[in-house]
Backbone as a ProteinNet text record, in pm:
[ID]
protein_1_A
[PRIMARY]
MKSRIFMYLFIFSVLLIIFQYANSKGIIDKYEKDINTFKTKITDLEDERIKLNDRVFDLSFFTIDGNEEAVDYFENQGINTEELLPKIKDGLLEMNVYKGVDHPIVPYASMTESKIIINQIRILNHKWILANFTDGKHWGELFINYEATDKGEVIYKLDDYFLYPVN
[TERTIARY]
4041.1	3986.6	3861.8	3793.9	3694.6	3745.8	3867.3	3910.5	3905.1	3992.5	4008.5	3888.8	3743.6	3674.9	3628.6	3619.3	3577.5	3673.2	3842.7	3893.6	3853.9	3837.4	3776.5	3627.3	3553.6	3433.8	3429.6	3547.5	3568.3	3620.3	3736.4	3793	3710.1	3590.4	3521.3	3414.7	3364.6	3305.8	3344.6	3468	3552.7	3581.5	3586.8	3596.2	3451	3343	3194.1	3160.3	3198.5	3173.6	3234.2	3403	3453.7	3363.8	3365.9	3278.8	3125.3	3074.3	2945.2	2956.7	3067	3084.8	3118.7	3233.1	3298	3171.2	3092.6	2967	2884.6	2854.9	2780.5	2790.3	2936.7	2983.6	2981.8	3007.9	3000.3	2870.5	2787	2629.3	2603.8	2621	2561.4	2665.6	2782.4	2860.4	2788.9	2737.8	2661	2531.6	2474.7	2308.9	2351.8	2461.4	2497.4	2548.4	2594.9	2649.5	2514	2413.8	2272.4	2180.7	2211.6	2124.5	2173.1	2301.8	2381.8	2341	2331.6	2303.8	2148.3	2059.2	1966.8	1900.7	1963.7	1980.6	1989.2	2139.9	2159.9	2058.7	2012.6	1896.1	1788.8	1727.8	1658	1626.1	1756.3	1790.5	1783.9	1831.4	1800.1	1709.7	1611	1464.8	1435.9	1437.8	1382.1	1412.1	1532.3	1585.2	1514.7	1499.3	1470.2	1262.9	1217.4	1055.1	1051.5	1160.4	1144	1159.3	1276.6	1251	1127.7	1073.1	964.6	848.8	839.3	712.7	755.7	870.2	878.2	870.2	887.3	853.5	708.9	654.9	493.2	436.2	487.6	424	466	588.8	588.1	501.5	512.1	403.2	256.1	217.9	70.5	49.5	153.1	153.2	84.7	101.3	10.9	-112.7	-188.4	-282.4	-416	-507	-648.4	-659.3	-593.3	-614.7	-552.8	-446.3	-364.7	-387.5	-496.9	-528.8	-661.2	-669.4	-786.2	-870.9	-791.4	-876	-935.4	-897.7	-973.3	-1082.1	-1056.3	-1187.9	-1292.1	-1287.2	-1358.9	-1411.6	-1345.2	-1415.4	-1571.6	-1506.9	-1641.3	-1737.1	-1719.6	-1782.4	-1872	-1834.4	-1906.9	-1984.5	-1999	-2087.6	-2201.1	-2168.2	-2247.6	-2189.7	-2085.6	-2069.6	-1980.8	-2005.9	-1979	-1830.5	-1708.2	-1554.5	-1574.6	-1611.5	-1592.4	-1654.4	-1766.4	-1835	-1772.9	-1722.5	-1670.8	-1555	-1457.3	-1313.3	-1303.7	-1410.6	-1364.5	-1452.3	-1543.5	-1618.3	-1531.3	-1451.1	-1326.8	-1266.8	-1194.9	-1141	-1158.4	-1285.5	-1377.5	-1427.5	-1434.6	-1481	-1385.1	-1245.5	-1131.9	-1080.2	-1112.3	-1066.8	-1189.1	-1312.6	-1411.5	-1382.4	-1326.1	-1267.8	-1177.7	-1089.7	-1056.5	-1120.9	-1239.5	-1315.1	-1393.9	-1321.2	-1392.5	-1347.4	-1411.2	-1403.3	-1332.5	-1248.5	-1153.2	-1017.1	-969.8	-857.2	-829.5	-894.1	-905.8	-938.4	-837.8	-898.2	-982.1	-1111	-1150.4	-1109.2	-970.5	-894.7	-765.8	-713	-571.1	-552.5	-445.6	-460.5	-366.3	-305	-226.5	-315	-276.3	-341.3	-235.3	-268.8	-138.1	-52.5	65.5	179.3	213.5	136.1	136.4	-6.1	-11.7	-144	-238.3	-188.5	-254	-337.5	-420.9	-497.2	-444.8	-459.2	-384.9	-487.7	-402	-497.4	-457.8	-523.3	-496.4	-452.3	-341.3	-286.3	-315.4	-266.3	-276.1	-313	-356.6	-448	-380.3	-381.4	-347.2	-431.4	-548.8	-633.9	-555.2	-494.8	-423.2	-484.5	-633.6	-727.7	-858.8	-892.7	-1052.3	-1057.8	-957	-953.6	-858.1	-774.3	-660.5	-644.9	-600.5	-552.2	-449.1	-376	-241.1	-257.2	-254.2	-266	-173.1	-112.1	-36.3	-116	-42.7	-125.4	-27.3	-31.6	36.7	-31.7	64.7	-3	68.1	153.6	221.2	362.1	400.5	547.8	593.5	496.7	513.7	391.8	466.1	433.7	408.6	317.9	284.2	201	178.1	105.6	28.3	-99.7	-185.2	-192.3	-246.7	-279.6	-404.9	-504.5	-653.4	-722.2	-797.9	-904.2	-1003.6	-1094.7	-1215	-1326.4	-1451.4	-1541.4	-1613.9	-1677.4	-1769.5	-1911.3	-2013.6	-2133	-2250.4	-2369.8	-2454.9	-2540	-2519.3	-2609.4	-2508.2	-2374.6	-2289.9	-2242.5	-2207.8	-2143.2	-2012.5	-1887.2	-1759.9	-1749.3	-1709.3	-1676.8	-1516.6	-1446.9	-1291.9	-1276	-1162	-1072.7	-941.9	-912	-738.6	-686.2	-569.6	-495.1	-382.5	-288.7	-190.8	-133.1	-49	7	152.6	181	335	328.2	427.7	487.3	591.2	648.8	796.5	860.3	965.4	1049.8	1080	1058.6	1124.6	1272.7	1346.9	1493.2	1527.4
-4810.6	-4694	-4692.4	-4803.1	-4819	-4791.6	-4846.7	-4825.6	-4689.1	-4622.3	-4477.8	-4375.8	-4425.3	-4347.9	-4386.6	-4532.5	-4544.6	-4483.2	-4484.2	-4366.4	-4254.5	-4184.4	-4039.1	-4025.4	-4140.6	-4124.7	-4130.9	-4225.9	-4219	-4112	-4035.6	-3914.3	-3825.4	-3832.7	-3708.6	-3723.4	-3853.3	-3894	-3854.9	-3897.8	-3866.3	-3715.5	-3617.3	-3477.5	-3429.6	-3483.6	-3434.7	-3443.6	-3582.4	-3606.4	-3531.3	-3500	-3391.6	-3264	-3201.2	-3093.9	-3072.6	-3196.3	-3202.1	-3194.6	-3258.9	-3292.9	-3158.6	-3074.9	-2933	-2873.2	-2833.3	-2745.5	-2754	-2923.8	-2967.5	-2911.5	-2931.4	-2899	-2772.8	-2688.8	-2541.8	-2470.1	-2556.7	-2522.5	-2561.5	-2686.6	-2734.4	-2665.4	-2612.9	-2506.8	-2387.6	-2343.9	-2178.3	-2241.7	-2339.4	-2359	-2407.4	-2441.5	-2482.9	-2309.6	-2269.1	-2119.6	-2037	-2031.1	-1949.7	-2000.3	-2125	-2181.9	-2140.2	-2168	-2122.7	-1973.4	-1889.4	-1737.7	-1705.3	-1805.9	-1777.1	-1864.1	-1952.9	-1976.9	-1893	-1833.5	-1711.8	-1593.1	-1530.4	-1450.5	-1466.9	-1637.8	-1648.9	-1646.3	-1687	-1656.2	-1541.6	-1466.7	-1314.1	-1266.4	-1319.8	-1277.3	-1319.9	-1434.6	-1498.1	-1426.7	-1385.4	-1321.7	-1211.4	-1139.8	-1016.1	-1006.8	-1115.4	-1130	-1168.1	-1233.6	-1263.9	-1128.6	-1050.7	-906.8	-802.6	-831.8	-755.3	-815.1	-955.8	-985.5	-909.4	-930.2	-900.7	-761.3	-685.8	-510.6	-488	-559.5	-612.8	-605.5	-731	-748.4	-646.5	-586.3	-449.7	-335.1	-312.6	-182.5	-213.9	-380	-392.3	-405.8	-388.2	-435.9	-303.7	-174.3	-54.6	-23.6	-98.5	-64.8	-137.2	-86.6	-179.3	-312.3	-322.9	-430	-532.7	-509	-650.5	-616.4	-556	-565.8	-664.4	-762	-834.9	-774.8	-738.3	-692.4	-568.2	-485.5	-355.3	-367.6	-480.2	-538.9	-585.6	-671.9	-749.6	-634.1	-526	-439.4	-359.8	-330.4	-293.3	-405.1	-520.3	-623.3	-661.2	-668.9	-661.1	-568	-474.8	-354.3	-375.7	-459.4	-444.6	-388.9	-313.4	-235.6	-307.9	-285.3	-336.2	-264.6	-313.3	-249.3	-239.1	-284.3	-307.7	-174.9	-99.8	-2	126.3	70.9	190.5	280.7	185.5	206.6	322	266.5	374.1	504.6	490.1	623.6	707.5	650.4	715.5	819.7	737.5	794.3	923.6	866.5	976.9	1096.3	1079.4	1184.9	1297.8	1233.3	1314.6	1396.3	1306.9	1385.1	1476	1453.9	1579.7	1685.9	1682.4	1797.7	1893.1	1829	1936.7	1995.6	1998.3	2097.8	2157.1	2278.1	2384.8	2529.8	2638.6	2753.6	2838.7	2945.5	2995.3	2965.7	3023.6	2967.6	2851.7	2848	2760.9	2614.9	2521.5	2353.3	2310.7	2248.6	2187.3	2120.2	2029.9	1973.8	2007.4	2042.6	2102.4	2199.6	2223.7	2354	2447.5	2436.4	2553.3	2588.8	2751.7	2784.1	2782.2	2771.1	2767.3	2901.8	2857.9	2944.3	2993.6	2909	2951.8	2971.5	2978.6	3038.2	2911.7	2799.8	2697.3	2645.2	2576.5	2539.9	2440.5	2395.5	2258.7	2183.6	2062.1	1933.3	1818.7	1713.4	1633.1	1503.8	1425.5	1356.3	1194.7	1160.1	1019.5	1002	914.1	862.8	700	645.3	516.8	487.4	426.2	381.4	300.4	302.8	234.4	137.5	186.3	57.8	103	106.1	149.7	280.2	337.7	465.3	567.6	524.5	625	625.2	777.8	763.5	842	855.1	916.7	963.3	1101.8	1135.8	1250.7	1272.1	1369.3	1511.3	1605.3	1716.7	1803.3	1900.2	1966.5	2085.6	2200.1	2292.1	2301.9	2217.3	2213.5	2249.7	2296.1	2322.7	2302.1	2322.7	2278.5	2152.4	2063.6	1929	1908.2	1828	1783.8	1661.3	1635.9	1515.1	1533.7	1441.8	1469.4	1335.2	1346.8	1206.4	1267.3	1175.3	1172.6	1080.1	1101.6	1019.5	992.4	889.4	918.2	821	841.1	745.6	709.9	585	565.8	541.6	606.5	640.6	534.8	478.5	402.5	440.5	556.4	611.9	586.9	542.3	542.5	662.6	757.1	878	860	959	931.7	1050	1072	1199.3	1159.9	1286.2	1288.9	1420.5	1356.4	1480.4	1460.4	1610.6	1624.4	1591.4	1508.1	1480.7	1559.5	1532.9	1611.9	1629.9	1708.2	1755.2	1827.9	1804.3	1900.7	1932	2054.9	2060.4	2042.2	1998.2	1973.5	2120.1	2166.3	2265.5	2251.4	2398.1	2412.4	2445.3	2364.5	2397.5	2508.5
-5974.9	-5974.5	-5875	-5869.6	-5766.3	-5617.9	-5604.8	-5466.7	-5452.9	-5505.4	-5518.1	-5490.4	-5541.8	-5532.1	-5410.8	-5361.5	-5234.6	-5109.9	-5123.9	-5042.5	-5069.2	-5151.7	-5189.6	-5116.2	-5153.2	-5051.3	-4887.6	-4864.2	-4703.2	-4644.2	-4740.6	-4673.1	-4654.3	-4765.3	-4784.1	-4673.5	-4612.7	-4512.7	-4376.9	-4375.2	-4249.5	-4186.3	-4297.7	-4323.7	-4299	-4348.2	-4323.8	-4177.5	-4115.5	-4008.3	-3908.5	-3900.8	-3829.8	-3841.6	-3972	-3964.3	-3886.4	-3884.5	-3812.1	-3704.5	-3634.3	-3496.1	-3416.6	-3508.6	-3441.2	-3475.2	-3530.9	-3580.6	-3479.4	-3429.9	-3354.8	-3190.7	-3171.7	-3060.7	-2997.5	-3143.2	-3108.6	-3066.6	-3156.4	-3107.2	-2968.5	-2938.8	-2800.2	-2694.1	-2686.5	-2612.7	-2604	-2718.9	-2714.9	-2622	-2647.7	-2588.8	-2419.2	-2384.7	-2257.9	-2183	-2277.2	-2208.9	-2176.7	-2299.1	-2307.5	-2172.5	-2147.5	-2011.8	-1909.2	-1865.1	-1776.3	-1736.4	-1855.1	-1834	-1780.1	-1861.7	-1816.3	-1675.9	-1629.2	-1518.2	-1422.9	-1411.4	-1355.2	-1325.8	-1471.3	-1434.4	-1390.3	-1398.9	-1306.6	-1152.4	-1122.2	-989.3	-906	-1027.3	-967.1	-951.2	-1069.2	-1081	-955	-901	-787.6	-692.2	-662	-522.7	-534.6	-643.9	-627.6	-610.5	-675.2	-624.8	-468	-440.6	-285.6	-211.4	-246.9	-160.6	-194.8	-326.3	-350	-277.1	-272.2	-155.1	-16.4	5.2	142.7	189.5	66.1	76.6	66.1	-40.1	-21.7	115	166.1	291.9	423.2	404	504.7	458.8	360.1	291.6	327.7	328.1	364.1	518	605.8	736.4	810.7	809.3	821.4	734.4	683.7	592.5	664.8	629.8	692	587	464.7	393.2	471.2	527.8	614.4	730.5	790.5	931.2	957.7	1023.1	1012	1124.2	1238.3	1341.4	1292.3	1223.6	1200.1	1100.1	1030.6	898.7	999.8	1083	1179.8	1279.1	1309.4	1405.2	1311.7	1142.8	1106.6	1065.4	1055.7	1015.8	1137.3	1259.4	1379.3	1394.9	1347.5	1345	1224.8	1175.6	1040.8	925.7	935.3	805.8	718.5	612.7	474.6	434.8	461	421.7	262.4	199.2	73	12	62	51.2	128.7	253.2	320.6	301	251.3	244.7	136.4	32.5	-84.8	-58.1	17.8	68	144.7	267.1	353.2	263.1	153.3	48.7	-11.3	-72	-131.8	-53.9	34.9	168.7	152.1	186.6	210.6	70.3	-74.2	-174.5	-227.2	-170.8	-231.8	-133.3	-47.6	72.5	-38.9	-135.9	-231.4	-313.6	-340.3	-414	-280.3	-275.2	-175.2	-241.2	-202.6	-205.3	-120.3	-168.7	-47.4	-90.3	35.3	49.5	143.1	263.1	315.6	305.8	298.4	295.2	397.8	370.7	487.2	625.4	563.1	665.3	697.1	562.6	600.3	676.2	742.1	845.1	794.1	677.6	622.2	470.2	453.7	355	247.3	88.1	2.3	4.7	-35.7	-66.7	-183.7	-254.4	-418.3	-456.9	-637.2	-663	-699.2	-636	-661	-532.3	-504.3	-399.4	-362.2	-211.5	-155.2	-156.4	-177.9	-231.3	-158.3	-103.4	-39.8	-152.2	-173.9	-299.5	-253.8	-148.2	-116.6	10.1	30.4	137.5	174.6	307.7	342.1	477.8	466.4	574.4	652.2	776.4	866.2	928.7	969.5	1088.8	1074.8	1176.9	1185.8	1270	1261.5	1341.4	1284.1	1229.7	1186.1	1049.4	970.5	836.8	835.1	738.4	685.2	539.8	536.1	390.1	382.9	273.8	258	128.5	158.1	85.9	2.3	-59.3	-166.5	-196.7	-273.9	-307.2	-460.4	-461	-600.2	-567.3	-460	-429.5	-298.8	-182.6	-47.5	-40.3	73.9	105.2	246.8	276.9	395.4	458.6	557.4	574.4	721.1	709.9	813.1	856.3	997.5	1067.3	1124.6	1054.8	1055.3	1138.2	1248.2	1318.7	1217.1	1220.6	1162.1	1220.9	1219.5	1262.8	1168.4	1147.2	1073.3	1149.7	1142.8	1200.5	1160.9	1222.1	1207.1	1097.4	1067.1	931.5	806.2	834.8	675.4	676.6	765.3	763.8	793	747.1	802.2	872.5	983.6	1045.1	1065.5	1017.6	1023.9	1140.9	1178.6	1269.3	1259.9	1228.5	1210.7	1329.6	1367.9	1509.6	1485.4	1388.2	1395.5	1230.1	1215	1078.8	1086.2	954.1	957.8	788.5	799.8	647.8	625.3	536.9	526.4	512.5	526.2	485.8	336.9	285.6	141.5	145.7	65.8	49.8	-46.8
[MASK]
+++++++++++++++++++++++++++++++++++++++++++++++++++++++++++++++++++++++++++++++++++++++++++++++++++++++++++++++++++++++++++++++++++++++++++++++++++++++++++++++++++++++

């Protein structure tokens, strides 16, 4: 009788071990599959990060933030660029508050009921600015020369401009 009990216990133990092995093997296979999936995703994200870094580098190339010579130009004149750059942008944005129909620097009159305003500004270097403008329906861009005076004033001079055609 004891031998039968031991035999049943042995068979039960073997079945339990086989079940545990099969279950563990399935879990390990699933984890390996998940790990491989995550490794692929990480590789894809790393490739995308590299492309985005390249894009950021390209976009920062024509901006004063990525132009040491332009910053040095101001610093050599004793001008603090951290104060000047916001002042340049603020000066252009303040032009959006005007009376009448003529914008102080945009050479077009609004063709809608809205005023023309400058939206985005990119300071390229120590002399040039690119800006876009709109009246809500029509869009255009400006190429502006600027000069920072010894008194801390900024003088703007419109150099070139265009208005996109409406489709």
